[in-house]
One Martini backbone bead per residue (centre of mass of N, CA, C, O) as a GRO file, in nm:
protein
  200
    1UNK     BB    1   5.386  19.073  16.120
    2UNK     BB    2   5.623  19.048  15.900
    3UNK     BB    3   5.978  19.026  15.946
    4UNK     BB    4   6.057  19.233  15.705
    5UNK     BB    5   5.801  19.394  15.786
    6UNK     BB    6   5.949  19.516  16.016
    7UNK     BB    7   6.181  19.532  16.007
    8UNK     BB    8   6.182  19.818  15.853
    9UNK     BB    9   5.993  19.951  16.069
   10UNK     BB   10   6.252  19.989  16.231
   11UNK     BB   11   6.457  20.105  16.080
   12UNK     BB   12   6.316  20.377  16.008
   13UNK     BB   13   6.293  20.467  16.332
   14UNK     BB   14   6.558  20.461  16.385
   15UNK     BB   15   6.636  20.702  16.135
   16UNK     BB   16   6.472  20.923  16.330
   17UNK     BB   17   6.630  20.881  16.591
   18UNK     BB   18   6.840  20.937  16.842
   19UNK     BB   19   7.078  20.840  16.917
   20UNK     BB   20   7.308  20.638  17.085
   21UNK     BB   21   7.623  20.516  17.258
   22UNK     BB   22   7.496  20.174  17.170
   23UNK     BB   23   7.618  20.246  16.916
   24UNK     BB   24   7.722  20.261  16.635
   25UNK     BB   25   7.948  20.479  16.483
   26UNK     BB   26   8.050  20.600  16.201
   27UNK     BB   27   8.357  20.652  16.277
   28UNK     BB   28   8.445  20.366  16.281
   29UNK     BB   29   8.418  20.367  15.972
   30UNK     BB   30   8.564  20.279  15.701
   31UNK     BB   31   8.597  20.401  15.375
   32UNK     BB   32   8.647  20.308  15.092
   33UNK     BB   33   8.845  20.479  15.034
   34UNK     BB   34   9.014  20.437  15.267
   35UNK     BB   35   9.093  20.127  15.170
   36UNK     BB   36   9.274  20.234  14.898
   37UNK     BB   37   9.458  20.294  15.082
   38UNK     BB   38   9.755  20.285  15.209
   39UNK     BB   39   9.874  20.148  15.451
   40UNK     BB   40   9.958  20.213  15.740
   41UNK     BB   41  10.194  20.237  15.972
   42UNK     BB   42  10.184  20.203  16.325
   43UNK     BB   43  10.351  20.484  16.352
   44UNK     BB   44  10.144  20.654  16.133
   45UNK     BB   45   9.876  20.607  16.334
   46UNK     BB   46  10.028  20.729  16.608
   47UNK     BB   47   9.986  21.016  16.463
   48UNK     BB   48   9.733  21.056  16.320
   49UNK     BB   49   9.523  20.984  16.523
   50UNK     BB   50   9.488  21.138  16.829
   51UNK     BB   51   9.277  21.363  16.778
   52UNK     BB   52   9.065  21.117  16.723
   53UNK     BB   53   9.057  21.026  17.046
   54UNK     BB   54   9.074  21.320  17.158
   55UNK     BB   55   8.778  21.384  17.067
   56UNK     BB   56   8.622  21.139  17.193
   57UNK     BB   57   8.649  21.163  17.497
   58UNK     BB   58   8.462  21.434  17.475
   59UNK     BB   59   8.201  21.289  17.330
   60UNK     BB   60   8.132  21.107  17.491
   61UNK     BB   61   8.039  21.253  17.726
   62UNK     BB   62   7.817  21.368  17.596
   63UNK     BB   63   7.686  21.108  17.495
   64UNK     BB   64   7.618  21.078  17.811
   65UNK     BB   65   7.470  21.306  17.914
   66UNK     BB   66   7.219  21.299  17.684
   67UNK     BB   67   7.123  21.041  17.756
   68UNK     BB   68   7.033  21.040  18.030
   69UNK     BB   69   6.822  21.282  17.989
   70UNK     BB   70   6.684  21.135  17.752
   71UNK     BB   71   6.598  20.886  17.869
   72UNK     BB   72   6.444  21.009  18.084
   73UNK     BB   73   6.244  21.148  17.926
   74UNK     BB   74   6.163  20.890  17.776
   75UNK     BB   75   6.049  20.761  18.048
   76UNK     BB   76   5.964  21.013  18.299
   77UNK     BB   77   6.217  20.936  18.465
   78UNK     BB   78   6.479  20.966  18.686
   79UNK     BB   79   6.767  20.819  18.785
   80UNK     BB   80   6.826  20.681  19.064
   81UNK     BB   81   6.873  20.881  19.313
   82UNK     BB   82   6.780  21.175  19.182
   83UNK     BB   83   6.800  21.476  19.203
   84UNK     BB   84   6.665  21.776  19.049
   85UNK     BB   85   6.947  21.894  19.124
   86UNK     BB   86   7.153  21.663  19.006
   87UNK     BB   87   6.980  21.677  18.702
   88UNK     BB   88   7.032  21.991  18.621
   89UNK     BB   89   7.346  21.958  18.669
   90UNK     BB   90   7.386  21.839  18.416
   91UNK     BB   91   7.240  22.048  18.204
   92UNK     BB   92   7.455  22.256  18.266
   93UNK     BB   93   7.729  22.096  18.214
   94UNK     BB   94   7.672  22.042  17.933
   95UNK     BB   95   7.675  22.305  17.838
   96UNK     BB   96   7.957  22.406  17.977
   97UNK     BB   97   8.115  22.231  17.803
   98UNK     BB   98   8.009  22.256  17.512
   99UNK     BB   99   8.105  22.571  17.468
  100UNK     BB  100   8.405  22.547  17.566
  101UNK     BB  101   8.483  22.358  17.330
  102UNK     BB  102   8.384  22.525  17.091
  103UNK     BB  103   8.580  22.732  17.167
  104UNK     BB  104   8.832  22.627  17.149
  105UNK     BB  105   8.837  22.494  16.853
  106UNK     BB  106   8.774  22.803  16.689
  107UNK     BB  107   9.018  22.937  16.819
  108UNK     BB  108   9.271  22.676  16.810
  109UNK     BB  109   9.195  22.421  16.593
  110UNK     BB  110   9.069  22.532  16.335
  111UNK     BB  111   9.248  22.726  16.210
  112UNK     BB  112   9.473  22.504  16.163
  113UNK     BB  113   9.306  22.323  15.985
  114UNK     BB  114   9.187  22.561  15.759
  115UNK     BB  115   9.446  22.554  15.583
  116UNK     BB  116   9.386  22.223  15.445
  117UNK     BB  117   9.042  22.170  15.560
  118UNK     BB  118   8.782  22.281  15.456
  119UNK     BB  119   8.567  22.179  15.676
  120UNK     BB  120   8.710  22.428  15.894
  121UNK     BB  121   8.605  22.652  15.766
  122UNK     BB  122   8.422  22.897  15.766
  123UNK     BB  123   8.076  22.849  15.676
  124UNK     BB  124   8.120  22.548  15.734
  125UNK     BB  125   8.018  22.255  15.843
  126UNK     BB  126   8.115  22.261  16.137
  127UNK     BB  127   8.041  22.560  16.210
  128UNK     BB  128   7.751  22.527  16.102
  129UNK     BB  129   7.706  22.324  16.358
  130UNK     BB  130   7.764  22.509  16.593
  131UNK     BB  131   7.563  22.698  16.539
  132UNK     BB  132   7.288  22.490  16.544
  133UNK     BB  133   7.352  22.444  16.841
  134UNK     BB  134   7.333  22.645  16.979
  135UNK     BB  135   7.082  22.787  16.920
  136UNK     BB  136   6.936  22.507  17.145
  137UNK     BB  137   7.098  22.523  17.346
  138UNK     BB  138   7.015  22.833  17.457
  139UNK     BB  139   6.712  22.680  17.542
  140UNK     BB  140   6.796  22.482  17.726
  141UNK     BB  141   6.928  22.660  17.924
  142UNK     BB  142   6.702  22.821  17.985
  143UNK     BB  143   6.505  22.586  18.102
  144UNK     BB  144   6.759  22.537  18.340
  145UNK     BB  145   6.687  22.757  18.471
  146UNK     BB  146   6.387  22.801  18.503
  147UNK     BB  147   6.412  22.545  18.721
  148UNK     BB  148   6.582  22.630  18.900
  149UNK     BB  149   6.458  22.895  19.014
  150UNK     BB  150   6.122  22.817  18.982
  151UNK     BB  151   5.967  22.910  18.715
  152UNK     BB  152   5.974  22.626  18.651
  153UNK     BB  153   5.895  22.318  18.610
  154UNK     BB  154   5.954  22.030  18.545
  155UNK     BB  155   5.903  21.858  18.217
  156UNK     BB  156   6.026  21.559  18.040
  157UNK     BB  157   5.889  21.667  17.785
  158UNK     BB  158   5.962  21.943  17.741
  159UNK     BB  159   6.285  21.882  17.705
  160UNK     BB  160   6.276  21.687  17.531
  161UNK     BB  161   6.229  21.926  17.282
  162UNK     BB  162   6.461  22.093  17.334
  163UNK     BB  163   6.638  21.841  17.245
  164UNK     BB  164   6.520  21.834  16.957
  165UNK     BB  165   6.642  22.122  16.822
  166UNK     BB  166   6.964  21.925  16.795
  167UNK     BB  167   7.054  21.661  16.837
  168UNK     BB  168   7.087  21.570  16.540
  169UNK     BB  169   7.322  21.772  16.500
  170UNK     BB  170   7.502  21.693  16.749
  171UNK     BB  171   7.547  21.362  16.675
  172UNK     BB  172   7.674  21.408  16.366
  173UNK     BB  173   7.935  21.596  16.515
  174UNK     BB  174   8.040  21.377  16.657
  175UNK     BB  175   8.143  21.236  16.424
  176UNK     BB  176   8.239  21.425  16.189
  177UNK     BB  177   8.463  21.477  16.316
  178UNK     BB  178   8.629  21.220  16.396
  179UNK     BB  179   8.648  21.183  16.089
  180UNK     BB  180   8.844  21.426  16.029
  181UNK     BB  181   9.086  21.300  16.239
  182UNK     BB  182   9.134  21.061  16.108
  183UNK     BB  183   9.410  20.907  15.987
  184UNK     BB  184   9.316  20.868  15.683
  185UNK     BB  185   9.236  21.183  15.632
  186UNK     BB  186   9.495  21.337  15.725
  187UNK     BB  187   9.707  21.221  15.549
  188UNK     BB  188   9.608  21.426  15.281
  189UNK     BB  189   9.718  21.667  15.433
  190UNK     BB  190   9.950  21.574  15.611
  191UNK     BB  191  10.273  21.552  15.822
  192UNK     BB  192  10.394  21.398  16.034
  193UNK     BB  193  10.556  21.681  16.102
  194UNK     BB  194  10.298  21.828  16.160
  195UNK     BB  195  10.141  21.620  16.364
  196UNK     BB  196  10.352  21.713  16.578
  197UNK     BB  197  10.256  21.996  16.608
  198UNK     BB  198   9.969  21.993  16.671
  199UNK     BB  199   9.767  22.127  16.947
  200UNK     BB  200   9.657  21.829  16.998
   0.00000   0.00000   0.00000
């Protein structure tokens, strides 16, 4: 196959796959919009910023368990020296942290940025995101529960597709949120002196 048409078709696939950890995420991007703002300042970069440090901190973890999870499942074997109850109990660990984290956003975090961020009004983008991924979450939790109690084998195939019914949508959410929340956004909407009074 020639190099270009090669080229292409990795490409193609690419765009088809779930994305992994090792890849660069769009958030770390500014767009264009966002170069012909005047620069921050370092101090009001370091006002600006920390929501989207701190939300990327909560994201890479999650985006570490399920990298190692679907790892596996394309691989078709567990991480060496795992075993069925310690791989079974990473996906329990992340299912219930990533619905605790959606809860803490939705109770506390969302409301206050929808005062002036469209992004996070209700039954917009982010939020229904998060309605999209739990729809996937409860039926992988499902799976994760029917293999611990013994009602299912273990099947990492099976998995595999459980964790396809979210996934696209998951990684999308990992990156949309902390680009919502990155300096050079957030200064369209808020003032230094709101920035430092936000719950996060």
């Amino acid at each position: 196959m020639a190099e270009p048409e090669y080229a292409k078709v990795v490409a193609e696939e690419h765009v088809k796959a779930v994305p992994t950890a090792a890849e660069p995420t769009k958030a770390a991007a500014p767009s264009q919009e966002q170069q012909a703002l005047p620069k921050l300042t370092p101090m009001e970069f370091r006002i600006y910023n920390p929501m989207a440090e701190h939300m990327d901190m909560f994201h890479e973890n999650f985006r570490r368990s399920w990298n190692l999870m679907y790892g596996a499942c394309n691989s078709g074997k567990r991480p060496l020296g795992m075993s069925i109850r310690q791989f079974l109990a990473v996906g329990s660990e992340f299912s219930h942290h990533l619905e605790v984290h959606h809860s803490i956003e939705e109770q506390h975090i969302f409301p206050v940025l929808a005062k002036k961020m469209p992004a996070f009004k209700k039954e917009l983008e982010l939020l229904t995101q998060h309605k999209q991924i739990h729809a996937g979450l409860e039926k992988f939790e499902a799976y994760i529960e029917d293999c611990k109690s013994g009602e299912k084998e273990l099947r990492l195939q099976e998995m595999k597709t459980v964790m396809e019914t979210f996934g696209t949508v998951l990684w999308q959410h990992l990156d949309d949120e902390v680009n919502q929340l990155k300096a050079e956004n957030m200064r369209k909407y808020w003032t230094l002196e709101e920035m430092r009074r936000m719950p996060m």
